[in-house]
PDB file of C-alpha atoms in Angstrom:
ATOM      1  CA  MET A1022     -24.808   9.992   2.136  1.00  0.00           C
ATOM      2  CA  THR A1023     -21.911   7.540   2.230  1.00  0.00           C
ATOM      3  CA  THR A1024     -22.602   3.884   1.586  1.00  0.00           C
ATOM      4  CA  PRO A1025     -21.077   1.132   3.715  1.00  0.00           C
ATOM      5  CA  GLU A1026     -19.173  -0.082   0.656  1.00  0.00           C
ATOM      6  CA  ALA A1027     -17.676   3.374   0.103  1.00  0.00           C
ATOM      7  CA  THR A1028     -16.670   3.530   3.756  1.00  0.00           C
ATOM      8  CA  ARG A1029     -14.974   0.116   3.548  1.00  0.00           C
ATOM      9  CA  LEU A1030     -13.148   1.106   0.373  1.00  0.00           C
ATOM     10  CA  HIS A1031     -12.001   4.359   1.952  1.00  0.00           C
ATOM     11  CA  ASP A1032     -10.760   2.504   5.025  1.00  0.00           C
ATOM     12  CA  ALA A1033      -8.943  -0.088   2.893  1.00  0.00           C
ATOM     13  CA  LEU A1034      -7.214   2.611   0.846  1.00  0.00           C
ATOM     14  CA  GLU A1035      -6.167   4.444   4.008  1.00  0.00           C
ATOM     15  CA  LEU A1036      -4.705   1.211   5.394  1.00  0.00           C
ATOM     16  CA  ALA A1037      -2.851   0.585   2.126  1.00  0.00           C
ATOM     17  CA  ASP A1038      -1.403   4.122   2.218  1.00  0.00           C
ATOM     18  CA  PHE A1039      -0.385   3.605   5.845  1.00  0.00           C
ATOM     19  CA  GLY A1040       1.344   0.317   4.977  1.00  0.00           C
ATOM     20  CA  ILE A1041       3.257   1.966   2.150  1.00  0.00           C
ATOM     21  CA  GLU A1042       4.432   4.748   4.459  1.00  0.00           C
ATOM     22  CA  VAL A1043       5.540   2.179   7.060  1.00  0.00           C
ATOM     23  CA  MET A1044       7.554   0.371   4.375  1.00  0.00           C
ATOM     24  CA  ARG A1045       9.049   3.712   3.270  1.00  0.00           C
ATOM     25  CA  MET A1046      10.200   4.306   6.872  1.00  0.00           C
ATOM     26  CA  ASN A1047      11.560   0.748   7.024  1.00  0.00           C
ATOM     27  CA  LEU A1048      13.550   1.283   3.823  1.00  0.00           C
ATOM     28  CA  ARG A1049      14.861   4.604   5.138  1.00  0.00           C
ATOM     29  CA  ARG A1050      16.018   2.871   8.327  1.00  0.00           C
ATOM     30  CA  ARG A1051      17.693   0.066   6.341  1.00  0.00           C
ATOM     31  CA  HIS A1052      19.311   2.462   3.847  1.00  0.00           C
ATOM     32  CA  PRO A1053      20.094   5.665   5.794  1.00  0.00           C
ATOM     33  CA  ALA A1054      22.495   7.013   3.163  1.00  0.00           C
ATOM     34  CA  GLU A1055      19.994   6.596   0.314  1.00  0.00           C
ATOM     35  CA  THR A1056      18.526   9.683  -1.335  1.00  0.00           C
ATOM     36  CA  ASP A1057      14.781  10.338  -1.408  1.00  0.00           C
ATOM     37  CA  GLU A1058      14.777   9.286  -5.062  1.00  0.00           C
ATOM     38  CA  GLY A1059      16.588   6.081  -4.141  1.00  0.00           C
ATOM     39  CA  ILE A1060      14.055   5.295  -1.427  1.00  0.00           C
ATOM     40  CA  ASP A1061      11.252   5.929  -3.933  1.00  0.00           C
ATOM     41  CA  ARG A1062      12.932   3.492  -6.357  1.00  0.00           C
ATOM     42  CA  LEU A1063      13.323   0.843  -3.656  1.00  0.00           C
ATOM     43  CA  LEU A1064       9.687   1.319  -2.653  1.00  0.00           C
ATOM     44  CA  ARG A1065       8.487   1.013  -6.260  1.00  0.00           C
ATOM     45  CA  ASP A1066      10.595  -2.132  -6.692  1.00  0.00           C
ATOM     46  CA  TRP A1067       9.129  -3.592  -3.501  1.00  0.00           C
ATOM     47  CA  LEU A1068       5.578  -2.798  -4.592  1.00  0.00           C
ATOM     48  CA  ALA A1069       6.105  -4.183  -8.105  1.00  0.00           C
ATOM     49  CA  GLY A1070       7.556  -7.438  -6.795  1.00  0.00           C
ATOM     50  CA  ARG A1071       4.831  -8.221  -4.277  1.00  0.00           C
ATOM     51  CA  GLU A1072       2.435 -11.078  -4.790  1.00  0.00           C
ATOM     52  CA  PRO A1073      -1.233 -10.249  -4.294  1.00  0.00           C
ATOM     53  CA  ASP A1074      -2.045 -10.483  -0.588  1.00  0.00           C
ATOM     54  CA  SER A1075      -5.298 -12.270  -1.167  1.00  0.00           C
ATOM     55  CA  PRO A1076      -6.075 -13.456  -4.671  1.00  0.00           C
ATOM     56  CA  GLY A1077      -9.130 -15.117  -3.156  1.00  0.00           C
ATOM     57  CA  ARG A1078     -12.417 -15.421  -4.909  1.00  0.00           C
ATOM     58  CA  VAL A1079     -13.883 -13.055  -7.429  1.00  0.00           C
ATOM     59  CA  ARG A1080     -17.246 -11.660  -6.437  1.00  0.00           C
ATOM     60  CA  PRO A1081     -19.580 -10.044  -8.934  1.00  0.00           C
ATOM     61  CA  LEU A1082     -20.337  -6.377  -8.464  1.00  0.00           C
ATOM     62  CA  THR A1083     -23.802  -5.703  -7.099  1.00  0.00           C
ATOM     63  CA  ALA A1084     -25.869  -2.617  -7.715  1.00  0.00           C
ATOM     64  CA  THR A1085     -26.609  -0.572  -4.618  1.00  0.00           C
TER      65      THR A1085
END
């Protein structure tokens, strides 16, 4: 049985993966002559330089 929390986490991770792939396509469009390794480097640099999207509040973990 899957918990609602597990479902939300799964959905969030899928959205994050989708966003990364969209950025990869964006970088490929902006740098058409770049190699796959170069695109990977640009993507890693972009990811490393990003501020947290929502530092927000810290919530304690609850037992389910």
